[in-house]
XYZ file of C-alpha atoms in Angstrom:
382
model
C -1.936 -186.465 4.103
C 0.622 -184.651 6.444
C -0.603 -182.639 9.500
C 0.263 -178.786 9.000
C 3.608 -177.590 10.305
C 3.696 -174.107 12.306
C 4.944 -171.312 9.997
C 7.656 -168.727 11.092
C 9.517 -165.873 9.620
C 12.898 -165.569 10.385
C 14.788 -162.408 10.862
C 17.567 -162.274 8.224
C 20.635 -160.407 7.649
C 21.822 -158.770 4.773
C 24.437 -160.886 2.766
C 26.599 -158.809 0.170
C 26.447 -160.122 -3.199
C 29.456 -159.193 -5.848
C 27.574 -156.572 -7.576
C 24.905 -153.994 -6.524
C 22.697 -155.020 -8.971
C 22.599 -158.551 -7.616
C 22.378 -157.352 -3.741
C 21.723 -160.870 -2.043
C 18.791 -161.306 0.628
C 19.382 -164.028 3.316
C 19.584 -164.865 7.005
C 22.649 -166.071 9.300
C 22.723 -169.483 9.277
C 21.535 -171.758 12.145
C 24.842 -173.711 12.967
C 23.436 -175.234 15.777
C 20.342 -176.857 13.781
C 21.270 -180.377 12.882
C 20.705 -181.681 9.379
C 17.734 -183.933 8.743
C 18.297 -187.294 9.812
C 17.744 -190.034 7.114
C 14.546 -191.501 7.364
C 12.979 -188.170 8.901
C 9.483 -187.217 7.344
C 9.472 -185.099 4.396
C 6.570 -182.524 3.641
C 3.907 -181.482 1.358
C 3.676 -178.230 -0.678
C 0.463 -176.968 -2.307
C 0.524 -174.055 -4.639
C -2.144 -172.149 -6.320
C -2.615 -169.437 -9.358
C -3.954 -165.844 -9.555
C -6.287 -164.349 -7.013
C -8.075 -161.735 -9.166
C -10.993 -160.076 -7.994
C -12.789 -158.376 -10.621
C -15.793 -156.004 -9.576
C -18.322 -158.868 -10.118
C -15.971 -161.035 -7.668
C -16.018 -157.915 -5.084
C -19.904 -157.667 -5.418
C -20.055 -161.473 -4.759
C -18.249 -161.355 -1.642
C -20.186 -158.358 -0.456
C -23.074 -160.703 -1.166
C -21.959 -163.484 0.776
C -21.485 -161.212 3.883
C -24.668 -160.397 3.835
C -24.474 -156.995 2.204
C -22.102 -155.704 5.398
C -18.473 -156.073 4.564
C -17.167 -158.697 2.261
C -16.702 -162.454 2.887
C -14.237 -164.239 0.402
C -14.247 -167.504 2.076
C -17.123 -169.315 0.748
C -15.397 -168.524 -2.704
C -12.562 -170.960 -1.667
C -14.321 -173.256 0.364
C -14.502 -175.898 -2.027
C -10.534 -176.184 -2.182
C -9.996 -175.779 1.587
C -9.542 -179.401 2.308
C -6.694 -179.785 -0.434
C -4.934 -176.262 0.912
C -5.464 -176.917 4.681
C -3.978 -180.441 4.853
C -0.695 -179.382 3.095
C 2.681 -178.617 5.233
C 2.789 -175.325 3.155
C 0.269 -173.890 0.857
C 1.296 -170.619 -1.137
C -0.953 -168.602 -3.221
C -0.727 -165.954 -5.864
C -2.188 -162.404 -4.709
C -2.044 -160.419 -7.716
C -3.868 -157.458 -6.787
C -3.280 -154.835 -4.013
C -5.913 -153.766 -1.233
C -7.767 -150.475 -1.033
C -9.214 -148.829 1.870
C -12.429 -147.205 3.088
C -14.607 -149.207 0.746
C -13.087 -147.733 -2.182
C -12.521 -151.034 -4.284
C -12.054 -151.549 -8.293
C -11.570 -154.077 -10.283
C -9.868 -154.091 -13.996
C -7.915 -152.223 -15.261
C -6.472 -150.777 -11.647
C -7.360 -153.199 -9.233
C -7.738 -152.298 -5.333
C -9.404 -155.237 -3.849
C -10.951 -155.672 -0.341
C -8.312 -156.471 2.552
C -10.874 -159.165 3.758
C -9.125 -161.277 0.815
C -6.252 -161.664 3.205
C -8.643 -162.957 5.826
C -10.085 -165.779 3.443
C -6.592 -166.905 2.496
C -5.757 -167.432 5.833
C -8.999 -169.381 6.886
C -8.532 -171.509 3.517
C -4.916 -172.834 4.951
C -2.492 -170.428 2.922
C 0.701 -169.999 4.905
C 2.092 -167.509 2.337
C 1.512 -165.809 -1.076
C 3.721 -164.418 -3.888
C 2.646 -160.317 -4.139
C 4.842 -159.494 -7.189
C 2.750 -159.125 -10.395
C 2.052 -156.403 -12.950
C -0.401 -155.050 -10.701
C 1.596 -154.506 -7.659
C 1.922 -150.840 -8.410
C -1.867 -150.189 -9.184
C -1.881 -147.775 -5.981
C 1.549 -147.231 -5.621
C 3.396 -147.711 -2.444
C 0.250 -147.117 -0.296
C -1.184 -149.957 -2.188
C 1.630 -152.146 -1.334
C 1.611 -151.109 2.419
C -2.001 -151.718 2.676
C -1.810 -155.047 1.152
C 1.178 -156.682 3.569
C -0.520 -155.130 6.263
C -3.548 -156.655 5.967
C -1.598 -160.188 4.843
C 0.567 -159.770 8.040
C -2.713 -159.341 10.174
C -4.071 -162.568 8.660
C -1.075 -164.355 9.566
C -0.131 -164.626 5.591
C 3.699 -164.584 4.971
C 4.437 -162.720 1.659
C 7.275 -162.305 -0.947
C 7.760 -160.415 -4.157
C 7.111 -156.850 -2.712
C 7.944 -154.643 0.227
C 7.371 -151.818 2.431
C 10.876 -150.849 3.425
C 14.116 -151.568 2.100
C 15.154 -153.861 5.211
C 11.815 -155.784 4.170
C 13.074 -156.081 0.688
C 16.254 -157.687 2.077
C 14.645 -160.078 4.180
C 13.925 -163.515 2.689
C 10.350 -165.151 3.610
C 11.141 -168.703 5.117
C 8.204 -170.975 6.196
C 9.251 -174.187 8.290
C 7.775 -177.941 7.349
C 8.791 -180.370 9.973
C 12.667 -180.113 9.711
C 12.745 -178.272 6.424
C 13.120 -174.556 5.864
C 11.629 -173.326 2.731
C 12.553 -170.036 1.294
C 10.053 -168.349 -1.141
C 11.251 -165.860 -3.629
C 8.835 -163.900 -5.835
C 9.317 -161.806 -9.042
C 7.185 -160.177 -12.051
C 8.129 -159.194 -15.363
C 6.963 -155.923 -15.333
C 4.455 -153.584 -13.451
C 2.240 -152.493 -16.405
C 4.769 -149.893 -17.101
C 4.289 -148.150 -13.596
C 7.501 -147.008 -12.577
C 8.717 -147.803 -9.268
C 7.893 -145.478 -6.390
C 10.523 -142.662 -6.188
C 13.386 -143.753 -3.792
C 11.884 -146.981 -3.296
C 13.630 -149.338 -6.434
C 13.204 -152.393 -4.056
C 9.622 -152.095 -3.603
C 8.690 -154.901 -6.150
C 11.018 -157.729 -6.985
C 11.691 -157.651 -10.911
C 12.747 -160.580 -12.866
C 16.339 -160.630 -13.633
C 17.829 -164.061 -14.121
C 21.387 -163.160 -12.166
C 19.486 -161.811 -9.219
C 17.107 -164.715 -9.010
C 20.262 -167.080 -9.103
C 21.997 -164.920 -6.483
C 19.070 -164.563 -4.168
C 18.464 -168.672 -4.197
C 22.355 -168.884 -3.612
C 22.148 -166.544 -0.900
C 18.873 -168.078 0.893
C 20.675 -171.561 0.444
C 23.995 -170.257 2.088
C 21.676 -169.212 4.951
C 20.143 -172.157 5.625
C 17.054 -173.024 3.486
C 16.647 -176.507 2.650
C 14.309 -175.944 -0.487
C 14.169 -172.675 -2.227
C 10.602 -171.885 -4.236
C 10.515 -169.267 -6.959
C 7.435 -167.581 -7.932
C 7.593 -166.245 -11.338
C 4.822 -163.508 -13.010
C 5.713 -164.287 -16.645
C 4.371 -165.702 -19.599
C 2.190 -164.684 -22.890
C -1.595 -163.956 -21.702
C -3.969 -166.540 -23.363
C -1.366 -168.522 -24.366
C -1.641 -172.474 -23.294
C 1.761 -173.179 -24.366
C 4.838 -171.476 -22.430
C 6.530 -168.867 -24.372
C 10.295 -168.723 -25.692
C 11.319 -166.226 -22.542
C 9.632 -168.838 -19.930
C 11.114 -171.949 -21.574
C 14.818 -170.048 -21.779
C 14.791 -168.513 -18.361
C 13.531 -171.958 -16.847
C 16.163 -173.942 -18.447
C 18.708 -171.297 -16.979
C 17.522 -170.986 -13.637
C 17.063 -175.164 -13.333
C 20.754 -175.418 -14.563
C 22.107 -172.895 -12.199
C 23.829 -175.418 -9.386
C 26.204 -174.833 -6.551
C 28.545 -177.755 -6.487
C 26.335 -180.692 -7.435
C 23.286 -179.048 -5.683
C 20.465 -177.310 -7.682
C 20.007 -173.583 -6.682
C 16.083 -173.676 -7.353
C 14.183 -176.447 -5.919
C 10.581 -175.551 -7.480
C 9.167 -172.908 -10.118
C 5.665 -171.829 -9.843
C 4.357 -169.811 -12.559
C 1.370 -167.327 -12.747
C -0.161 -164.373 -14.918
C -0.973 -166.054 -18.234
C -4.615 -166.538 -17.126
C -4.945 -170.041 -18.488
C -3.560 -173.330 -17.224
C -0.046 -174.003 -18.913
C 2.279 -177.070 -18.891
C 4.092 -178.846 -15.676
C 7.374 -179.943 -16.712
C 10.426 -181.429 -15.238
C 13.426 -179.318 -16.633
C 17.166 -180.387 -15.621
C 15.541 -182.463 -12.968
C 13.494 -179.549 -11.502
C 9.746 -179.129 -11.533
C 8.661 -176.023 -13.234
C 5.133 -175.049 -13.394
C 4.963 -172.603 -16.496
C 1.285 -171.405 -15.447
C -1.648 -172.617 -12.871
C -4.044 -169.867 -14.335
C -6.637 -167.703 -12.766
C -7.732 -169.410 -9.590
C -10.152 -166.531 -8.619
C -11.509 -163.781 -11.538
C -14.656 -162.995 -12.647
C -15.799 -163.628 -16.560
C -12.809 -163.283 -18.592
C -12.565 -161.550 -22.092
C -9.551 -162.503 -24.060
C -7.418 -159.968 -26.269
C -9.713 -161.067 -29.275
C -12.829 -159.333 -27.384
C -14.473 -162.979 -26.702
C -15.386 -164.707 -23.668
C -12.974 -167.243 -22.966
C -13.807 -170.159 -20.442
C -10.305 -170.773 -19.888
C -9.544 -167.711 -18.045
C -11.715 -169.333 -15.111
C -9.672 -172.674 -15.292
C -6.453 -173.235 -13.310
C -4.645 -176.091 -11.257
C -3.366 -176.727 -7.954
C 0.013 -177.854 -7.632
C 0.733 -180.658 -5.090
C 4.731 -181.437 -4.477
C 5.998 -184.060 -2.000
C 9.454 -183.436 -0.940
C 11.671 -186.134 0.940
C 14.864 -185.485 2.880
C 18.282 -185.925 1.757
C 20.003 -189.203 2.451
C 23.174 -187.321 3.460
C 23.523 -183.875 4.701
C 24.437 -181.266 2.063
C 22.203 -182.979 -0.576
C 18.997 -182.087 -2.267
C 15.480 -182.587 -0.650
C 13.875 -184.224 -3.802
C 10.236 -184.370 -5.167
C 9.184 -187.718 -4.574
C 5.399 -187.182 -5.713
C 4.387 -184.540 -8.195
C 0.559 -183.921 -8.713
C -1.759 -181.307 -9.986
C -5.435 -180.807 -9.050
C -7.925 -179.144 -12.162
C -10.158 -176.304 -10.810
C -12.809 -174.341 -12.007
C -14.066 -171.030 -10.981
C -17.627 -171.428 -11.240
C -18.586 -167.580 -12.286
C -22.198 -167.923 -11.812
C -21.839 -169.385 -8.147
C -18.866 -167.469 -7.392
C -16.856 -170.658 -6.278
C -13.677 -172.367 -6.644
C -14.853 -175.905 -7.912
C -12.185 -179.002 -7.561
C -13.167 -180.520 -10.450
C -12.239 -184.158 -9.928
C -14.520 -184.181 -6.828
C -17.317 -182.412 -8.647
C -17.275 -185.113 -11.361
C -17.327 -187.705 -8.636
C -20.761 -185.910 -7.213
C -22.280 -186.009 -10.803
C -21.244 -182.557 -12.340
C -21.071 -182.655 -15.998
C -17.557 -181.191 -16.097
C -15.401 -183.824 -17.795
C -14.826 -182.046 -20.855
C -13.258 -179.072 -18.641
C -11.235 -181.267 -16.668
C -9.869 -182.994 -19.463
C -8.780 -180.054 -21.662
C -6.832 -178.918 -18.232
C -5.328 -182.297 -18.215
C -4.373 -182.437 -21.661
C -2.391 -178.972 -21.611
C -1.016 -179.758 -17.907
C 0.813 -182.758 -19.834
C 1.336 -181.306 -23.255
C 5.166 -181.249 -22.611
C 5.553 -184.473 -21.487
C 5.037 -184.495 -17.431
C 3.384 -187.867 -17.335
C 6.733 -189.623 -18.272
C 8.195 -187.930 -15.533
C 5.639 -188.979 -12.883
C 2.975 -186.005 -13.045
C -0.212 -187.341 -11.632
C -3.656 -186.118 -11.284
C -4.708 -185.804 -7.771
C -8.044 -184.733 -5.754
């Protein structure tokens, strides 16, 4: 595996778009930075699904901390070796953080800020923070969450404390590559945006996403990754809106170069398919990486809510300046959150150690490959 690169957050200047509804966000190009030379090394990007601490998860973290404070690191220890070896690792932080010991689970989440420390310790470099729960505690919840992620050294995209921050692209460095991370959500559970803060959460809008991606590219991003909180809960297959938006976003081009290089989906609570659309990998849904025992819309306990995948994509530099960084290897790692043990389980490694989890692993694989991804080279990794 490749070693981790250092991570940076670049101060980016505001770029004006054609319309106010599509105000772009980006930074001034680094015209002195040479294009990657042919033969220079690529990078690996790892991404995982929803971190959704229900009350039982919060209780487990307190137990793991010995009754004083909260420790989420043991929950993620089983996947640390995969995450920490990537050049860039992205999570989805679905909930906001509370304060002063006031922490709650479903339906209005306020998680302990120690979650951020665990994400950093596991090896995550950044997280998408746009979800239907981003406004569960209003602007204060966003502020506490982003403050805690900053203290832990974990970058974030999708929500903001200030208008200036909302106009700042999250950029991660991977060797010679600069990777822009954009994130959006379908809704905020009907909670209105804070008064005077229409920029607090990035909402899905096709035209805006394309313009943001183009702005990031004009500003020097080599790779543009878009995280989307979308889809129909408890549905294995992507819905029509997911399919339509995926086709549109992956078809958007500036010249011969696609505007979006990778789409990462969350929200559905269950693993969904990976698919190569217009030459670009789309993960419709990665599932819940951390969540309590889940109950579906029919009121039944549904073990799929504790199943997920981790995507791993290896990018190679272009042969000529201005061309696309290409995914040369695409993999998924099947995961399970063991609600009894309170641990994320890498299913392939658990099977190698004799655990009787083959049926779970095989079900996830069937869903992930259900739209023909194997024919485009998607492999199951460890």
